[in-house]
Tab-separated table of C-alpha atoms in Angstrom:
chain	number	residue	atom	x	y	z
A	12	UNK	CA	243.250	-201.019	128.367
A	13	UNK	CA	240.057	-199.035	128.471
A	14	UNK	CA	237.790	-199.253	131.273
A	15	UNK	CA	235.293	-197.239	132.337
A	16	UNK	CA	232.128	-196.508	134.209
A	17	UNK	CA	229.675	-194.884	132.542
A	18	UNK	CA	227.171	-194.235	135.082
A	19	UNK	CA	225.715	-195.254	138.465
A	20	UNK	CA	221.270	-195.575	138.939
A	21	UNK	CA	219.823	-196.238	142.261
A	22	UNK	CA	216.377	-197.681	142.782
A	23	UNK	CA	214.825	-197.701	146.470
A	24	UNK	CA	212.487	-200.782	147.536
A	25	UNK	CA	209.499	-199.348	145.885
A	26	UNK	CA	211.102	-199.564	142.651
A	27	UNK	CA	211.711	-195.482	142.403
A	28	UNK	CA	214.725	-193.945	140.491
A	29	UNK	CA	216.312	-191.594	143.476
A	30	UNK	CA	219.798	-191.430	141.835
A	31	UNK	CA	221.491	-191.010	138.319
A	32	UNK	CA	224.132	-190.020	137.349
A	33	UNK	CA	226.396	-190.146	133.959
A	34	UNK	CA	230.353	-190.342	134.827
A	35	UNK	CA	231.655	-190.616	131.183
A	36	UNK	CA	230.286	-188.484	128.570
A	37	UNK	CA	229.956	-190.302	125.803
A	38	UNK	CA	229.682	-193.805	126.951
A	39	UNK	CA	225.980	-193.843	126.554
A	40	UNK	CA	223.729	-192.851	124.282
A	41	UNK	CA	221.371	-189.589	126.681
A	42	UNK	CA	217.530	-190.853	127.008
A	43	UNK	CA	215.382	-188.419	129.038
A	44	UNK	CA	215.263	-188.283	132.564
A	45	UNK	CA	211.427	-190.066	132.052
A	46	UNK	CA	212.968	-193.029	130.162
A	47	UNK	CA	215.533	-193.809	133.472
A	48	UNK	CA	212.231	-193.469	135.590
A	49	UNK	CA	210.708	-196.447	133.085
A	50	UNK	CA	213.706	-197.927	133.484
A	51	UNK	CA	214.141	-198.138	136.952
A	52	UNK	CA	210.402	-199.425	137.210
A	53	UNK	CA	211.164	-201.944	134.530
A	54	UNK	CA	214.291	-203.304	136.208
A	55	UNK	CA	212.814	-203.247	139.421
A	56	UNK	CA	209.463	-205.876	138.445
A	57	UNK	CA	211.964	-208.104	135.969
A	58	UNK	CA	214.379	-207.929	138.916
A	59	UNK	CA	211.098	-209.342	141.537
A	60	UNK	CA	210.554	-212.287	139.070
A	61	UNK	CA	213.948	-213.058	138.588
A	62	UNK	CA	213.880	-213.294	142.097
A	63	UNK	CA	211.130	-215.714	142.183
A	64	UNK	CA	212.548	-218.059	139.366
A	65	UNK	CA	215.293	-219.444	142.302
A	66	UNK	CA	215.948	-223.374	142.025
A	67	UNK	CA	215.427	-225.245	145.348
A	68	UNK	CA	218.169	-226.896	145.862
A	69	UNK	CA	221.115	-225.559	146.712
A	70	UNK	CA	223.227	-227.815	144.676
A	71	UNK	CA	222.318	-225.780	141.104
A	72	UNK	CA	224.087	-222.546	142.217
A	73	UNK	CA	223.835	-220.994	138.887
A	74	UNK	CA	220.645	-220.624	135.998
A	75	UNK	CA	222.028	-219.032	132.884
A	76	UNK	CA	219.305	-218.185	130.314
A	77	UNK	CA	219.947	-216.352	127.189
A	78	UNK	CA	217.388	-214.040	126.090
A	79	UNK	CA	218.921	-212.911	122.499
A	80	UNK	CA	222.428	-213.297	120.959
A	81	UNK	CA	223.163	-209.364	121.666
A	82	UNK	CA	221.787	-209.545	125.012
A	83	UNK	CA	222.651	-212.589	128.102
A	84	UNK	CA	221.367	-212.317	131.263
A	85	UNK	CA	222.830	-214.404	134.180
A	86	UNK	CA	220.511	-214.832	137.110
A	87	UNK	CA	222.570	-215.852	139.895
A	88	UNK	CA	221.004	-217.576	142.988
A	89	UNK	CA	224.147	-216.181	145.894
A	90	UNK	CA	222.586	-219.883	147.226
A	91	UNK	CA	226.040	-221.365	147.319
A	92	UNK	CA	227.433	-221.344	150.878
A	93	UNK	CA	229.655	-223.914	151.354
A	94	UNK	CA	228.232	-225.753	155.082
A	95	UNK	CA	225.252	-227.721	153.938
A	96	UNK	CA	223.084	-226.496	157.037
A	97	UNK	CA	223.382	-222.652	156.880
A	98	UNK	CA	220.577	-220.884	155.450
A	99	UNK	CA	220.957	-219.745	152.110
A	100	UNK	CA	221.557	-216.620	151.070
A	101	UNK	CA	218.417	-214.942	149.948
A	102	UNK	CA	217.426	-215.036	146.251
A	103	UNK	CA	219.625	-212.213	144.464
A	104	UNK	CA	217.665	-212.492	141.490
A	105	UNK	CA	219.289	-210.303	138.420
A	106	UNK	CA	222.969	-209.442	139.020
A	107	UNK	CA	224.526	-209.175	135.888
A	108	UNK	CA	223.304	-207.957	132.602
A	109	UNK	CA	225.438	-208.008	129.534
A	110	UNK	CA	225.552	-206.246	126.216
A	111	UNK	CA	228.207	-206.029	123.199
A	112	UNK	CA	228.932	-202.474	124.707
A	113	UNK	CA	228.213	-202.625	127.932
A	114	UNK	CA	227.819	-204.697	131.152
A	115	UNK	CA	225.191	-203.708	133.567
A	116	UNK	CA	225.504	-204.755	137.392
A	117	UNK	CA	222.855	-204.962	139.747
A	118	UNK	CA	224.239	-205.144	143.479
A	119	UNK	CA	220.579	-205.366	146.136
A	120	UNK	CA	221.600	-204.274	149.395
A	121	UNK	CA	219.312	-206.119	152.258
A	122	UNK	CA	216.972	-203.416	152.760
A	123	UNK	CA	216.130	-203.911	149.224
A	124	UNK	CA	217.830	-200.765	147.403
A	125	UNK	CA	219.833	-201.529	144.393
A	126	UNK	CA	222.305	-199.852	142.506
A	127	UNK	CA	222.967	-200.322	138.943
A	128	UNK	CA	226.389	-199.479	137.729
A	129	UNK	CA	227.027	-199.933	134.305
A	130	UNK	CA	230.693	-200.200	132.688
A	131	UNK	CA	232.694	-200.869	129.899
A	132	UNK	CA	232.496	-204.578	129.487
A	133	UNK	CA	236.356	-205.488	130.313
A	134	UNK	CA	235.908	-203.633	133.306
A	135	UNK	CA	237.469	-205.937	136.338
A	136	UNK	CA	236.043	-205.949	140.188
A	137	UNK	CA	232.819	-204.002	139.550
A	138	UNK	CA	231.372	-205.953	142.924
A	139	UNK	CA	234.091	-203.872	144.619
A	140	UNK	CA	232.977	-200.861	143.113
A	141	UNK	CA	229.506	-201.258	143.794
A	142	UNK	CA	230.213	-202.257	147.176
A	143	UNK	CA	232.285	-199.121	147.728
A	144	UNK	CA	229.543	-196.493	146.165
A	145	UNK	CA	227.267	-198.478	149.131
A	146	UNK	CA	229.773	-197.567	151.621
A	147	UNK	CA	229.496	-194.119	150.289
A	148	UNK	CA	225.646	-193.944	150.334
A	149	UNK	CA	225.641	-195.160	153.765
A	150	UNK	CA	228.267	-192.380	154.677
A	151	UNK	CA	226.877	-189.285	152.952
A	152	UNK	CA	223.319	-190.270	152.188
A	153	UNK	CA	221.801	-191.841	155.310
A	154	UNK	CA	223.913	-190.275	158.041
A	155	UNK	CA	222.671	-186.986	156.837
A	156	UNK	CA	219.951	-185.745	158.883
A	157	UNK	CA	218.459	-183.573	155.908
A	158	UNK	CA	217.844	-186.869	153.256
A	159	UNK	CA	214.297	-187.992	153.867
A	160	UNK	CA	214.047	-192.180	153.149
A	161	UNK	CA	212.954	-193.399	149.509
A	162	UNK	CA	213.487	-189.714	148.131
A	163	UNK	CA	215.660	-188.569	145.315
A	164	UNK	CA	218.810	-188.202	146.652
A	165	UNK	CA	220.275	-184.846	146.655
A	166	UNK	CA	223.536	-184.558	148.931
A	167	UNK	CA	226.314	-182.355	147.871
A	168	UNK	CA	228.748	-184.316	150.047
A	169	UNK	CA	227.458	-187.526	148.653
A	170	UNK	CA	227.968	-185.729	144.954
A	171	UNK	CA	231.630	-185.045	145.468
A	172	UNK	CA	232.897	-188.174	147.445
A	173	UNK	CA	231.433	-190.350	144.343
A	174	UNK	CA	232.541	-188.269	141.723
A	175	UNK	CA	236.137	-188.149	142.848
A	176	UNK	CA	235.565	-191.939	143.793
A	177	UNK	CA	234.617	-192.812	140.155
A	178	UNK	CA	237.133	-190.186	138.565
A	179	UNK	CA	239.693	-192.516	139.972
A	180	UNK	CA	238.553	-195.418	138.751
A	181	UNK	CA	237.774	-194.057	135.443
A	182	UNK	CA	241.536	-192.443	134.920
A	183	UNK	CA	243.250	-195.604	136.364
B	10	UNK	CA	236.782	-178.734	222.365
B	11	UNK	CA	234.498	-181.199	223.358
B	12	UNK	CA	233.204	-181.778	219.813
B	13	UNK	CA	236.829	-182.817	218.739
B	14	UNK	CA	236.529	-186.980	220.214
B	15	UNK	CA	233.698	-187.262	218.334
B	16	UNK	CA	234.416	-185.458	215.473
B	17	UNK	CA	237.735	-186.737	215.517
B	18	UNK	CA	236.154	-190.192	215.133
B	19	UNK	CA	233.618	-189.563	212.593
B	20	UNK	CA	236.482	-187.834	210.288
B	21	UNK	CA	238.265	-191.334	210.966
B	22	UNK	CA	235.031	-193.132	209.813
B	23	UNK	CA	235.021	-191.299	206.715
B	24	UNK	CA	238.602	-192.379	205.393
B	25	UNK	CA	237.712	-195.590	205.687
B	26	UNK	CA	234.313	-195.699	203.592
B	27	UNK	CA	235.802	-192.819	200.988
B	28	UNK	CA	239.081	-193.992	199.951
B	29	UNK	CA	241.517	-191.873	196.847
B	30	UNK	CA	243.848	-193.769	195.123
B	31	UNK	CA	247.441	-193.251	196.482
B	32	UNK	CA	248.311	-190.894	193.271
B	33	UNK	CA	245.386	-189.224	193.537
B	34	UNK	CA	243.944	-189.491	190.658
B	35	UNK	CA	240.288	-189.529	190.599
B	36	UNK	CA	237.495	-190.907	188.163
B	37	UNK	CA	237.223	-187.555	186.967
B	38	UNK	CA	241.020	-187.402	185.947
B	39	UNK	CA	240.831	-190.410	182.759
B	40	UNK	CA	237.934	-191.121	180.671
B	41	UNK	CA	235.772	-193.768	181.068
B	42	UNK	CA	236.507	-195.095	178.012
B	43	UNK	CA	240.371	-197.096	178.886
B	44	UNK	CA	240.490	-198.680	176.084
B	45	UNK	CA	244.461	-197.951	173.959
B	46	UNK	CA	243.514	-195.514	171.940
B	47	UNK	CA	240.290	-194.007	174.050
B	48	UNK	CA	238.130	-193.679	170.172
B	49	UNK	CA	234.814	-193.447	169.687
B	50	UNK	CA	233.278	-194.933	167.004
B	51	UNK	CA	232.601	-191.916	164.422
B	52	UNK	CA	229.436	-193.578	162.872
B	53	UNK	CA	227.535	-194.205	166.494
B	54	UNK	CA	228.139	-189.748	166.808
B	55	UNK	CA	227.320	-189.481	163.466
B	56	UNK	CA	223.733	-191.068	163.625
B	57	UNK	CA	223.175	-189.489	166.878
B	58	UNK	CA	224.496	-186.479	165.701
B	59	UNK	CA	221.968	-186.638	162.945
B	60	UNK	CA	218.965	-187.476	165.081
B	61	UNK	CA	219.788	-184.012	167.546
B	62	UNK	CA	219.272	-182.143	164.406
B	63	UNK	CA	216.305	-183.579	163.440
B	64	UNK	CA	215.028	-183.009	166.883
B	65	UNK	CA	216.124	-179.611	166.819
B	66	UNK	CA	214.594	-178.969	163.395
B	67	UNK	CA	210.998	-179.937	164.865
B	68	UNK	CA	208.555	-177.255	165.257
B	69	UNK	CA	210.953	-174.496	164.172
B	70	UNK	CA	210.020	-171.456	162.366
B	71	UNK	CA	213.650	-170.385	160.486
B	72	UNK	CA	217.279	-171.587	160.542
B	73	UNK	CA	217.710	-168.770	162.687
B	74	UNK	CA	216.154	-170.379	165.445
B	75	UNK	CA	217.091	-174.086	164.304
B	76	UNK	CA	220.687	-172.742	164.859
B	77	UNK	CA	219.370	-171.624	168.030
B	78	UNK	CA	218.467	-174.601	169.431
B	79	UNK	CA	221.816	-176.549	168.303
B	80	UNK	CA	223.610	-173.842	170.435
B	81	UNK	CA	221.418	-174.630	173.385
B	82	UNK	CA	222.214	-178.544	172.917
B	83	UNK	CA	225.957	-177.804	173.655
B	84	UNK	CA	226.071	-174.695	176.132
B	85	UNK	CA	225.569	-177.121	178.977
B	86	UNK	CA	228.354	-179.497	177.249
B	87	UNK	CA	230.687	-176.768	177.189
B	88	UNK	CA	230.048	-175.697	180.975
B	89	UNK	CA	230.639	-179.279	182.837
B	90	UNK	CA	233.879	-179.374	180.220
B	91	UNK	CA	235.302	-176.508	181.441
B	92	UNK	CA	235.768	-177.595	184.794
B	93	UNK	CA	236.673	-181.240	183.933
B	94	UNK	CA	239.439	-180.282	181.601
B	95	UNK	CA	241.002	-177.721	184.379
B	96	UNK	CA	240.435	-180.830	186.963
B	97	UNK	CA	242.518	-182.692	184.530
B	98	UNK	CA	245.186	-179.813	184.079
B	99	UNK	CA	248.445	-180.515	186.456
B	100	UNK	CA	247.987	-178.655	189.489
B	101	UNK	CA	250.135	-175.694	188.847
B	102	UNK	CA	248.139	-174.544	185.269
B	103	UNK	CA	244.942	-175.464	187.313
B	104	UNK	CA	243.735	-171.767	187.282
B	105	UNK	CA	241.274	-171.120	184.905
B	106	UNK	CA	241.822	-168.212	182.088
B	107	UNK	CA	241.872	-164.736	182.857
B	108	UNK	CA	242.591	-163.415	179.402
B	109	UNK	CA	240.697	-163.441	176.720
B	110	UNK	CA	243.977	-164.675	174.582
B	111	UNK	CA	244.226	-167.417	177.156
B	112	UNK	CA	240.764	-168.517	176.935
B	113	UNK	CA	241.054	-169.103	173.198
B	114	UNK	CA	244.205	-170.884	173.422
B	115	UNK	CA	242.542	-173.376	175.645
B	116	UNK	CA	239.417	-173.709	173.366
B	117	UNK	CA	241.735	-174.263	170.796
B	118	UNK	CA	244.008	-176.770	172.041
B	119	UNK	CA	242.249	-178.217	175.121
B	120	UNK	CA	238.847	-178.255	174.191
B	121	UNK	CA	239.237	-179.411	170.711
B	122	UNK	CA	241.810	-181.500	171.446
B	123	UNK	CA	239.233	-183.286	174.134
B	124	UNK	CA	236.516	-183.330	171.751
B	125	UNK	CA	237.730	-184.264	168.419
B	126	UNK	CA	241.779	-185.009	168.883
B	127	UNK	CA	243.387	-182.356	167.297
B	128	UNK	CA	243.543	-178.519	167.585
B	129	UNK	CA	241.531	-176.208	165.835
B	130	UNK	CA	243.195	-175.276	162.591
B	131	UNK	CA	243.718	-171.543	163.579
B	132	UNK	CA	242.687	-168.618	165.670
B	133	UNK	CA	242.090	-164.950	164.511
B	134	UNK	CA	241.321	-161.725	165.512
B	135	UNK	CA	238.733	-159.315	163.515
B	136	UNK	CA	240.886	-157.226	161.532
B	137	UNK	CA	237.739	-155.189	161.603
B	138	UNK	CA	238.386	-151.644	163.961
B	139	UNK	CA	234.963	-151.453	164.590
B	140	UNK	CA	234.679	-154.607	165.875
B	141	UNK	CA	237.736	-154.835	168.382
B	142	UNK	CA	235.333	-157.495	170.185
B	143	UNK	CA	235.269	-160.135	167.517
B	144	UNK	CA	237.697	-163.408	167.455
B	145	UNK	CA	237.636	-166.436	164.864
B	146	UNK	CA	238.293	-169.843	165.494
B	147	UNK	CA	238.818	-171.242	162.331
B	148	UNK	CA	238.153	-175.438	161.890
B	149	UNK	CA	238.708	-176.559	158.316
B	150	UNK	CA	236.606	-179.473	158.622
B	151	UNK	CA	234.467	-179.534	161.580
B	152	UNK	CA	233.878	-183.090	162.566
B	153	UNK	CA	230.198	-183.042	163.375
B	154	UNK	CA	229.918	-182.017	159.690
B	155	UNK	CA	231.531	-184.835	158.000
B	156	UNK	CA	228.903	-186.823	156.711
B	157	UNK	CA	225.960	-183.376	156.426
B	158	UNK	CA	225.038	-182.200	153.468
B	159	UNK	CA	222.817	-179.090	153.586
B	160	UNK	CA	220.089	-178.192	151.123
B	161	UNK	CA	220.109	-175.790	148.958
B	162	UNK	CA	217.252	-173.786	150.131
B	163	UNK	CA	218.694	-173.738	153.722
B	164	UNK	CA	222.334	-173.003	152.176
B	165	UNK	CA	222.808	-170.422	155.524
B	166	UNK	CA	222.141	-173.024	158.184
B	167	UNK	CA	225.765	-174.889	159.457
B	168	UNK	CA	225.075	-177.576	161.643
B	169	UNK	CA	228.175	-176.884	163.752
B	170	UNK	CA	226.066	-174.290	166.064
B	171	UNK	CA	226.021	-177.002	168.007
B	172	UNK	CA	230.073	-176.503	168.513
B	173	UNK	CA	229.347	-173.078	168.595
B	174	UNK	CA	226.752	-173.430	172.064
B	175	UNK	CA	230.044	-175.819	173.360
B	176	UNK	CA	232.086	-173.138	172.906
B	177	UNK	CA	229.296	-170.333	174.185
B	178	UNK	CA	229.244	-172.651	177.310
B	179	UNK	CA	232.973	-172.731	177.995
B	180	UNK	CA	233.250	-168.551	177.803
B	181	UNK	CA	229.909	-168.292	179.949
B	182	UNK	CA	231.822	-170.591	182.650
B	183	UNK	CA	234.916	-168.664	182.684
B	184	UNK	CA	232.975	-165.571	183.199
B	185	UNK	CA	233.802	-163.989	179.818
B	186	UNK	CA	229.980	-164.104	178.425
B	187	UNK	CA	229.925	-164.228	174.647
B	188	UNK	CA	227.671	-165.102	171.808
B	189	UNK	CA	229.258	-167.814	169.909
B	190	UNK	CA	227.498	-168.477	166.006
B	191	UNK	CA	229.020	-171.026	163.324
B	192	UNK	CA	229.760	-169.921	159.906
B	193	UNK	CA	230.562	-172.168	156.837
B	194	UNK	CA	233.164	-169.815	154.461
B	195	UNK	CA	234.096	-172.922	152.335
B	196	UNK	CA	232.277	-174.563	148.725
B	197	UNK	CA	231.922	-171.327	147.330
B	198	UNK	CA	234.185	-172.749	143.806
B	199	UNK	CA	234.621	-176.164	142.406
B	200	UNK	CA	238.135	-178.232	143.763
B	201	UNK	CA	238.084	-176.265	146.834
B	202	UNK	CA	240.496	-177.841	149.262
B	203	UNK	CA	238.160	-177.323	152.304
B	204	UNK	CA	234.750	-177.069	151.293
B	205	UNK	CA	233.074	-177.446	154.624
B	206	UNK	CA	235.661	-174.929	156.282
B	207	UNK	CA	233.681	-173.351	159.257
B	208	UNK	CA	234.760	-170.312	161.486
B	209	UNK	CA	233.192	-170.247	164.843
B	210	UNK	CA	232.416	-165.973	165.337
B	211	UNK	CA	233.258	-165.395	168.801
B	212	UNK	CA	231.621	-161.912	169.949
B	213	UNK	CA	232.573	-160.844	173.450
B	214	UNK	CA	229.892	-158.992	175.795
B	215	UNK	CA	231.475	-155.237	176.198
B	216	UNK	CA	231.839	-155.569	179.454
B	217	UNK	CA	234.527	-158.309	178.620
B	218	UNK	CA	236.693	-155.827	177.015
B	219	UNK	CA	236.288	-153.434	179.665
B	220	UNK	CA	237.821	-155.839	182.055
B	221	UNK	CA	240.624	-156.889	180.150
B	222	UNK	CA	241.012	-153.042	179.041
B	223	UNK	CA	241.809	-152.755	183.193
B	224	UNK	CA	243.855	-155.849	183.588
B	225	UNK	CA	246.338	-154.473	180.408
B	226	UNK	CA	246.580	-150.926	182.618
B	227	UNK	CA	247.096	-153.004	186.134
């Protein structure tokens, strides 16, 4: 079977592309490094209302609305704990976007920075994955004293660690 | 004479408010830290770590002097280890080293061994004649480096200086003054096995060599 990441975007809180990077040549089609900037912005205000559009009660834990027959997007509310007095989870807004080609994941970490990682759409356990390039950012990104918050990211270490990381994913 | 009653009494009155334990082993002889496997957590250094540096890197002209200051953080580090980890040694290997073989040997298995929980990968001398002075200890990935990446335009700053004052402070207590400097020799090519290899340059004062030149003779 053929699975694959293509390539991994981080957006900080203010909606700012600090991160992109293309694992498998070929996957996607290039745009310019401007068009991921727009792209980052745009994801980052539909990903705000999405956000926003989060049913009250708890009971509905999922709103599927399909935007075009090409194109579903899943808005899932991460509001279904199972104890009926915990506080919910915080509105995840956008997590999943889905093409013919490709599947786009959105995983928000709580101080608000999200990574995008899109794949091949069979690919399996892409929350792992994402969770795993987090661990990795948290390692080599903000334990190094030289990476100044909400800037582009630019960490050798960080570089290497992901690209092997993803290399082995990509060759499983 | 006539001091001994009362000293004799006073001496008595001491053993009983400062007691040793029967082995006598003394705080000083275990770490604090009794917990199995006596480990740190590596993230808690690492953010600390991290925060030294920036300190350091306040109000500083060049790496040159950056590296300066990390040096300064550990020279007093490496002084008050010296003479815990020969407190620690068993009596008889309680001296501490005349030679300036010996003195590496214990930076390289003692020291490191204390500090990060394995030896240093290797030790060298200069092969250099004009530099008969010069030693390398070699650490293929220094541990205060594991999560620091350096930018580009500072590509001749390595953050293990700090190491470097530790080890500056452990020659300068055993009376073999030396300047101590970090240098990274790895990530020059792409797939390296080590790319933050570091050797710690350790540059004896001549008068160093002039001792042990008499000590060889004697």
């Amino acid at each position: 079977m053929f699975v694959t990441v293509f390539a991994l975007i981080i957006i900080n809180k203010a909606g700012g592309l600090i991160y992109n990077r293309t694992f498998h040549e070929g996957g996607l089609h290039k745009i310019s490094t401007n068009d991921y900037l727009v792209l980052a912005g745009t994801f980052h205000g539909v990903h705000a209302i999405t956000a926003r559009l989060n049913p009250l009660k708890p009971a509905a834990t999922l709103n599927r609305t399909s935007t075009s027959s090409s194109t579903t997007t899943t808005a899932a509310t991460g509001a279904g704990g199972g104890a009926p007095f915990a506080r919910p989870d915080p509105p995840s807004g956008l997590e999943v976007l889905e093409t013919e080609n490709f599947r786009m994941q959105c995983f928000t970490t709580l101080t608000g920075i999200k990574f995008l990682l899109f794949t091949d759409t069979t690919q399996a356990n892409v929350d792992l994955t994402t969770r795993r390039v987090y661990d990795l950012y948290t390692d080599y990104v903000m334990k190094n004293p030289f990476y100044q918050l909400e800037m582009p990211v630019r960490c050798d270490m960080f570089d290497r660690k992901l690209g092997s990381y993803i290399r082995e994913i990509n060759n499983r | 004479m006539a001091h001994l009653g009362p000293g004799k009494a006073a001496s008595s009155k001491e053993q009983a408010g400062l007691r040793y334990p029967s082995n006598g082993k003394t705080i000083y002889h275990r770490p604090l830290n009794r917990t199995k496997t006596a480990e740190l957590s590596q993230s808690s250094f690492a953010y600390l770590f991290s925060e030294m540096v920036t300190y350091a890197q306040r109000r500083v002209t060049g790496i040159q002097e950056l590296e300066k200051r990390l040096n300064l953080q550990g020279h007093p580090i490496g002084l008050k280890l010296l003479d815990l980890l020969l407190t620690r040694e068993p009596p008889r290997s309680q001296t501490r080293p005349l030679t300036i073989i010996a003195l590496l040997h214990f930076i390289k298995i003692n020291l490191w061994t204390h500090l990060f929980g394995r030896q240093a990968d290797r030790l060298e001398k200069s092969s250099d004649p004009d530099a008969p002075d010069e030693y390398m200890i070699v650490d293929n990935e220094p541990l205060v480096n594991a999560y620091i990446s350096v930018p580009r335009e500072m590509s001749q700053l390595n953050c293990a200086a700090f190491v470097a004052g530790i080890i500056e402070g452990v020659c300068d207590g055993a009376m073999f003054p030396a300047r101590v400097t970090a240098h990274s020799v790895g990530g020059k090519e792409e797939g390296e096995m080590w790319p933050g290899k570091t050797v710690f340059l350790v540059k004896f004062q001549p008068e160093v060599l002039e001792r042990e030149a008499l000590i060889g003779k004697g």
